[in-house]
PDB file of N, CA and C in Angstrom:
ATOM      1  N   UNK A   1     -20.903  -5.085   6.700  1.00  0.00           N
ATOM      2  CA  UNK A   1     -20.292  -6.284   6.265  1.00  0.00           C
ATOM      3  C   UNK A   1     -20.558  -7.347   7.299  1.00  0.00           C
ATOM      4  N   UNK A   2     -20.852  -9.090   6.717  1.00  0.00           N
ATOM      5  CA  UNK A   2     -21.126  -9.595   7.429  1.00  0.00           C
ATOM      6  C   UNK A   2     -19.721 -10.740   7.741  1.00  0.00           C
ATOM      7  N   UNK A   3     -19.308 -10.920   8.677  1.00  0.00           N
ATOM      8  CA  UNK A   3     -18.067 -12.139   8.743  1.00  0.00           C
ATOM      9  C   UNK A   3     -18.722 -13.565   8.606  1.00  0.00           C
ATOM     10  N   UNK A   4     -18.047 -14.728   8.592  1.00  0.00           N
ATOM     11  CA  UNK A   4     -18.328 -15.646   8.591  1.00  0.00           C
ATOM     12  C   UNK A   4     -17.645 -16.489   9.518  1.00  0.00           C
ATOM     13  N   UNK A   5     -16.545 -15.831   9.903  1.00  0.00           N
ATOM     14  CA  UNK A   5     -15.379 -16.624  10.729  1.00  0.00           C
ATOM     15  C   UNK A   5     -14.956 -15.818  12.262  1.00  0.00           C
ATOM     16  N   UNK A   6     -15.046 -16.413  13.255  1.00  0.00           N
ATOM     17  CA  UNK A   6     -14.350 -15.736  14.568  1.00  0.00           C
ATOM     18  C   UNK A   6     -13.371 -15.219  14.131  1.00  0.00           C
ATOM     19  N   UNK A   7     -12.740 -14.290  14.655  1.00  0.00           N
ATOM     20  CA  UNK A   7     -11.331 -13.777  14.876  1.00  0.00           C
ATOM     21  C   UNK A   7     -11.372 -12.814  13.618  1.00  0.00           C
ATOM     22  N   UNK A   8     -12.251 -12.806  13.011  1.00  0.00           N
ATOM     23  CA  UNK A   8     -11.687 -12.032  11.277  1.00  0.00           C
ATOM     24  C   UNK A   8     -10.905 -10.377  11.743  1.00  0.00           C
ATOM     25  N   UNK A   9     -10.480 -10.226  10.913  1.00  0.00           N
ATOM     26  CA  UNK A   9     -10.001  -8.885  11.144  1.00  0.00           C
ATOM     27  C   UNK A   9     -10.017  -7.852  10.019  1.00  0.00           C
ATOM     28  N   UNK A  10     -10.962  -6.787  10.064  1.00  0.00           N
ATOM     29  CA  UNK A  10     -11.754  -5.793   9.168  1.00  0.00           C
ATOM     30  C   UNK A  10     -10.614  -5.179   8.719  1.00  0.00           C
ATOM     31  N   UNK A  11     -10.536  -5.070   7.311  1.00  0.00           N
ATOM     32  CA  UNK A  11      -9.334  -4.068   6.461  1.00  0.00           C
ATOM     33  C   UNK A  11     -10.146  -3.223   6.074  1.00  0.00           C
ATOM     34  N   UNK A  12      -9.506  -1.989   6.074  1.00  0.00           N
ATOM     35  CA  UNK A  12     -10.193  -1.156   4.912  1.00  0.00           C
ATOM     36  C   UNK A  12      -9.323  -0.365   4.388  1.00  0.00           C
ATOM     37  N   UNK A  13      -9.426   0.898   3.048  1.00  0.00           N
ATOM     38  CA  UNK A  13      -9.005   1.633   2.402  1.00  0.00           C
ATOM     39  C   UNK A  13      -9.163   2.747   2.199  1.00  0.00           C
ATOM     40  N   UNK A  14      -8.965   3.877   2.491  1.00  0.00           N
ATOM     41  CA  UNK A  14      -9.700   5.077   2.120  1.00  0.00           C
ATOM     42  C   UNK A  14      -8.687   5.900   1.281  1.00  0.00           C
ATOM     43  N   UNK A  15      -8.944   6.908   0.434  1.00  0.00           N
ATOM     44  CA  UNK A  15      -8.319   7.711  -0.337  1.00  0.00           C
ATOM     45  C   UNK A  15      -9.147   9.041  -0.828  1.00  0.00           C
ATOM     46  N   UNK A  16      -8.751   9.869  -0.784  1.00  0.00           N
ATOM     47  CA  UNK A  16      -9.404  11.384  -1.088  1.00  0.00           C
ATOM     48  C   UNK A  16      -8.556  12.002  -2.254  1.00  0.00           C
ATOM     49  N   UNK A  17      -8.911  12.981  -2.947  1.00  0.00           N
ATOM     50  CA  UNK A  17      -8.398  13.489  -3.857  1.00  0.00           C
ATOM     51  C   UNK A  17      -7.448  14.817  -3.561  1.00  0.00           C
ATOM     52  N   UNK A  18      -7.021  14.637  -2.154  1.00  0.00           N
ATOM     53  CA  UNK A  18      -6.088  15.769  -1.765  1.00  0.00           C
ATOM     54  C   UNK A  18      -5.120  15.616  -0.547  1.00  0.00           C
ATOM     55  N   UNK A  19      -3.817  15.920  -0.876  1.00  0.00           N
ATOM     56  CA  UNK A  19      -2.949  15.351   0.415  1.00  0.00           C
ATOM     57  C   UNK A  19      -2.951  16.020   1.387  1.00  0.00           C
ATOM     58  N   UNK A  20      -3.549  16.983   1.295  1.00  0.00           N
ATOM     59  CA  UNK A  20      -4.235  18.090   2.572  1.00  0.00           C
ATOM     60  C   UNK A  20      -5.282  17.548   3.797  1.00  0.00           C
ATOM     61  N   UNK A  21      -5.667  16.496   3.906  1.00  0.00           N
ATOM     62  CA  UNK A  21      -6.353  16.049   4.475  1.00  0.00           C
ATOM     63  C   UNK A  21      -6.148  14.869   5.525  1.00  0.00           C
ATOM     64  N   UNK A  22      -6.609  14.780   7.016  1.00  0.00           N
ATOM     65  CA  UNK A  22      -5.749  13.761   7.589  1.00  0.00           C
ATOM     66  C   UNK A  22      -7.245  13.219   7.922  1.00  0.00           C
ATOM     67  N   UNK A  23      -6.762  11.852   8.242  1.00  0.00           N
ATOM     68  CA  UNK A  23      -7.784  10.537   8.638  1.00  0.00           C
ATOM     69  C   UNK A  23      -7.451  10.091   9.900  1.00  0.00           C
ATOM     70  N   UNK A  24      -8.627   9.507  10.201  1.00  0.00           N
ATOM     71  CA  UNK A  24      -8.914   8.829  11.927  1.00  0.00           C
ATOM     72  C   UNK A  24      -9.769   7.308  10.969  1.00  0.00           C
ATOM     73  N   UNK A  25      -9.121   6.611  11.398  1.00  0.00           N
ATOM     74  CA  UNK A  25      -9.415   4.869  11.002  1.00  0.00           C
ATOM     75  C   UNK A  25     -10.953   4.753  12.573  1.00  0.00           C
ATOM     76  N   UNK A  26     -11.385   4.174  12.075  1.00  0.00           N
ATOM     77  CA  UNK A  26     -12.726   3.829  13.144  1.00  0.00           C
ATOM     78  C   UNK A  26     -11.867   2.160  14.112  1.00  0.00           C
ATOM     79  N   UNK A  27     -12.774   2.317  14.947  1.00  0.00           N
ATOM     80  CA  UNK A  27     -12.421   1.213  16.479  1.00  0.00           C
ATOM     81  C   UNK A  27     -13.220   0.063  16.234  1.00  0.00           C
ATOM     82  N   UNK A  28     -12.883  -1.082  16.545  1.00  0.00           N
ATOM     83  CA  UNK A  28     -13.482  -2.170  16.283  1.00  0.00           C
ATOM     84  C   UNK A  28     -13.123  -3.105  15.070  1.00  0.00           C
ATOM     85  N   UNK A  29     -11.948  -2.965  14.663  1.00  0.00           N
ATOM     86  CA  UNK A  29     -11.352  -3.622  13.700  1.00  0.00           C
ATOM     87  C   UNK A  29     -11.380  -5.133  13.343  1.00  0.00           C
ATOM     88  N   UNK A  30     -11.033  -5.681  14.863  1.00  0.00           N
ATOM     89  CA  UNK A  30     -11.491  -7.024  14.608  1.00  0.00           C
ATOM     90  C   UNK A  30     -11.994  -7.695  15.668  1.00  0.00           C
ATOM     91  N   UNK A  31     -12.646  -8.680  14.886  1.00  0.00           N
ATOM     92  CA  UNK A  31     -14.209  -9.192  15.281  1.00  0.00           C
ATOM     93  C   UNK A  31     -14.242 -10.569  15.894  1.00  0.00           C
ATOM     94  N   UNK A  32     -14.312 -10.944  17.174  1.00  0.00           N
ATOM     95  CA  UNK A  32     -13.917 -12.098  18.085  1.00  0.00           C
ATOM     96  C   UNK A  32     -15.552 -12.949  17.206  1.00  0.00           C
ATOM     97  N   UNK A  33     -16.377 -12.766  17.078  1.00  0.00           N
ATOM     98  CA  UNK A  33     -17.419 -13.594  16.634  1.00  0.00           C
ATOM     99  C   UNK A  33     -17.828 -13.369  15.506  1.00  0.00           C
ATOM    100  N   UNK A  34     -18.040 -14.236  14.368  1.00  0.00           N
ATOM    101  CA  UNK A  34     -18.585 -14.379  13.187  1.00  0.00           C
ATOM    102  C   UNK A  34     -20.268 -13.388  13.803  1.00  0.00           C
ATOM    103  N   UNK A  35     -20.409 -12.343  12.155  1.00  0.00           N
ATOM    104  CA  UNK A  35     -21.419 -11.474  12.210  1.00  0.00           C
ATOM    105  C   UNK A  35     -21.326 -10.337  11.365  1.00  0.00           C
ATOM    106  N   UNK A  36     -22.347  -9.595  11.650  1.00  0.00           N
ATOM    107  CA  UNK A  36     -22.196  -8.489  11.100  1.00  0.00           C
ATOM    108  C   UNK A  36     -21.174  -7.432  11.945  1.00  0.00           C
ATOM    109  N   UNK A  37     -20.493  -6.696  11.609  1.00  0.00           N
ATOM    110  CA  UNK A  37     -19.391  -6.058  11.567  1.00  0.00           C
ATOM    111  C   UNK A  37     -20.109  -4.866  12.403  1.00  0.00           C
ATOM    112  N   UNK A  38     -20.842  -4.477  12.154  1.00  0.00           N
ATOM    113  CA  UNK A  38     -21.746  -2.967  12.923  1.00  0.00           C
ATOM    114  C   UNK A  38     -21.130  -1.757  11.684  1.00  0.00           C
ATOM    115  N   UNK A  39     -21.542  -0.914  12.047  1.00  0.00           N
ATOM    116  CA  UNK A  39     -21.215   0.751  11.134  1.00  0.00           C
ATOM    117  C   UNK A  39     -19.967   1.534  11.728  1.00  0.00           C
ATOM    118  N   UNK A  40     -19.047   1.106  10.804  1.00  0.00           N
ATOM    119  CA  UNK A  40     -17.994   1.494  10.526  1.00  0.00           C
ATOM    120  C   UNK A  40     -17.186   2.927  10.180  1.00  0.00           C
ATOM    121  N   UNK A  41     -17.053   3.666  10.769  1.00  0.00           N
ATOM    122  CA  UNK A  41     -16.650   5.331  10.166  1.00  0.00           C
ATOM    123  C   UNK A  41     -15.327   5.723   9.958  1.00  0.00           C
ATOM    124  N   UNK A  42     -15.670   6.221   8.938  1.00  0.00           N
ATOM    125  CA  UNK A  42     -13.837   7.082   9.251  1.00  0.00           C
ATOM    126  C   UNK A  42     -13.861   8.490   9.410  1.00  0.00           C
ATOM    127  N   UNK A  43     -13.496   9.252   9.874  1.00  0.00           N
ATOM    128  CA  UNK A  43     -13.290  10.808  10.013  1.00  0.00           C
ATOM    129  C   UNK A  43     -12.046  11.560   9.188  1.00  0.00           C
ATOM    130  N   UNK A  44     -12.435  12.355   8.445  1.00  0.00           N
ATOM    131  CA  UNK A  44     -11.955  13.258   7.877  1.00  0.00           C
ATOM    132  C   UNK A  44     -11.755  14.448   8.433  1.00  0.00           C
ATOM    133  N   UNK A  45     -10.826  14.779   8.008  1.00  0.00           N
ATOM    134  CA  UNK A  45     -10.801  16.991   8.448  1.00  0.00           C
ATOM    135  C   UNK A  45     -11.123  17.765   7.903  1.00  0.00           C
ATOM    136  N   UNK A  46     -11.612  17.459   6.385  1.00  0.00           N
ATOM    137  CA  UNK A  46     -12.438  18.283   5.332  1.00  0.00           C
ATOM    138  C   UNK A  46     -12.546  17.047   4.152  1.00  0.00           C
ATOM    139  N   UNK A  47     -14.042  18.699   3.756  1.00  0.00           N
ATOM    140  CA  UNK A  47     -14.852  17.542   2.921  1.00  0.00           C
ATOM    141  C   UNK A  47     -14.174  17.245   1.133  1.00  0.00           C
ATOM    142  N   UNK A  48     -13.833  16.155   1.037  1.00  0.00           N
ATOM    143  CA  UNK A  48     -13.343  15.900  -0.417  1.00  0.00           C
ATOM    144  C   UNK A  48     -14.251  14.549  -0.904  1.00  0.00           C
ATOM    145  N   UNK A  49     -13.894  14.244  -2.145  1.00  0.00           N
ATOM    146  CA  UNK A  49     -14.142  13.141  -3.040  1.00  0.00           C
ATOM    147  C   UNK A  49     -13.462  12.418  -2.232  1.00  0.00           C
ATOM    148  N   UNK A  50     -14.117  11.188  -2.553  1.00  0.00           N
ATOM    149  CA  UNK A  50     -13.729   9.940  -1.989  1.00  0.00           C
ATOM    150  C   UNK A  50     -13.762   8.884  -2.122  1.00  0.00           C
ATOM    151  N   UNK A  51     -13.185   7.390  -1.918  1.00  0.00           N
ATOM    152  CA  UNK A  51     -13.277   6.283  -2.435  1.00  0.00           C
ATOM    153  C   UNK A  51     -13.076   5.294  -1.234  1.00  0.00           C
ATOM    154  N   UNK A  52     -13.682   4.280  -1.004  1.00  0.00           N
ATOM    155  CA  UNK A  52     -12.711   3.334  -0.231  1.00  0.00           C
ATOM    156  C   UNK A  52     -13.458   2.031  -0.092  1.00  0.00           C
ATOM    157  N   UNK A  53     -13.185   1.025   0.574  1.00  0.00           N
ATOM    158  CA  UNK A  53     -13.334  -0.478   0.546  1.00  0.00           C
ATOM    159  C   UNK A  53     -13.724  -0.640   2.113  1.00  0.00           C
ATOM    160  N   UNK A  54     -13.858  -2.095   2.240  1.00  0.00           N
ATOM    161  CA  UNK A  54     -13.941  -2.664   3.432  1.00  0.00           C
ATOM    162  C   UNK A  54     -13.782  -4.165   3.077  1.00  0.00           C
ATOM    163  N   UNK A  55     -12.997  -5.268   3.441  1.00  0.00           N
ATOM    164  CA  UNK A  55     -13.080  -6.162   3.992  1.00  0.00           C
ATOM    165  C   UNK A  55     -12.899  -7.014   5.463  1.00  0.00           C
ATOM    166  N   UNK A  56     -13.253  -8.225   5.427  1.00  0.00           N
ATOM    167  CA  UNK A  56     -12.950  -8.959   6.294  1.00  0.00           C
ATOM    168  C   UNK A  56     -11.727 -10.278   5.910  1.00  0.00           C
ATOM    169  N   UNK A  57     -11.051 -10.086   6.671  1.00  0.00           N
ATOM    170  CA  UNK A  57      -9.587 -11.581   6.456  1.00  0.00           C
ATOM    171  C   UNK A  57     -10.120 -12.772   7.371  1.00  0.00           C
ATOM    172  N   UNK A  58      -9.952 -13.742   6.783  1.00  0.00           N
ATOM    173  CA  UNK A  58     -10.348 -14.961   8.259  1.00  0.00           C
ATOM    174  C   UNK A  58      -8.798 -15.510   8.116  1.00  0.00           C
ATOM    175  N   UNK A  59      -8.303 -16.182   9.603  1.00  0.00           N
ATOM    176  CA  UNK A  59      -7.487 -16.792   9.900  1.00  0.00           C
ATOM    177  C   UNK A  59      -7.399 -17.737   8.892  1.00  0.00           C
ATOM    178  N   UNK A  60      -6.711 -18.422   9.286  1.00  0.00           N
ATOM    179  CA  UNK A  60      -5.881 -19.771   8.375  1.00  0.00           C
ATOM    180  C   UNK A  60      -5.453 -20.850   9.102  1.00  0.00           C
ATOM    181  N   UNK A  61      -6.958 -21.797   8.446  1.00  0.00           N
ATOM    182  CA  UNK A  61      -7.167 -22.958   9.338  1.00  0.00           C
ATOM    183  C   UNK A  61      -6.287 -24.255   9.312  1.00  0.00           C
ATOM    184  N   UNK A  62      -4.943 -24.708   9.982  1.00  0.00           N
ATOM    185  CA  UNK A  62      -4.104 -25.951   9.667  1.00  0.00           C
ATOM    186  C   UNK A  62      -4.810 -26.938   8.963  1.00  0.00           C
TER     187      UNK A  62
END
């Protein structure tokens, strides 16, 4: 993902098809300079179906 705005701050979503499973969110969330975001991971503890998102939020300019 590419930002457009300093400061943005990367959301994302993940969901698996089993509540048996725990998650590790990846580092680098948010982004002091407009850019590309770099490669993003999340870690799982086993392998399931899966779904999830990524955005970027920009501040809110007065």
């Amino acid at each position: 993902m590419t930002s457009t705005t300093a400061n943005a701050m990367l959301v994302g979503c993940m969901s698996d098809n089993s509540g048996s499973v725990t998650l590790a969110s990846p580092a680098g969330m948010t982004q002091a300079v407009a850019g590309p975001s770099g490669a993003k991971t999340w870690t799982f503890s086993a392998a399931r179906e899966r779904a999830g998102w990524l955005v970027a939020l920009r501040t809110k300019t007065p």
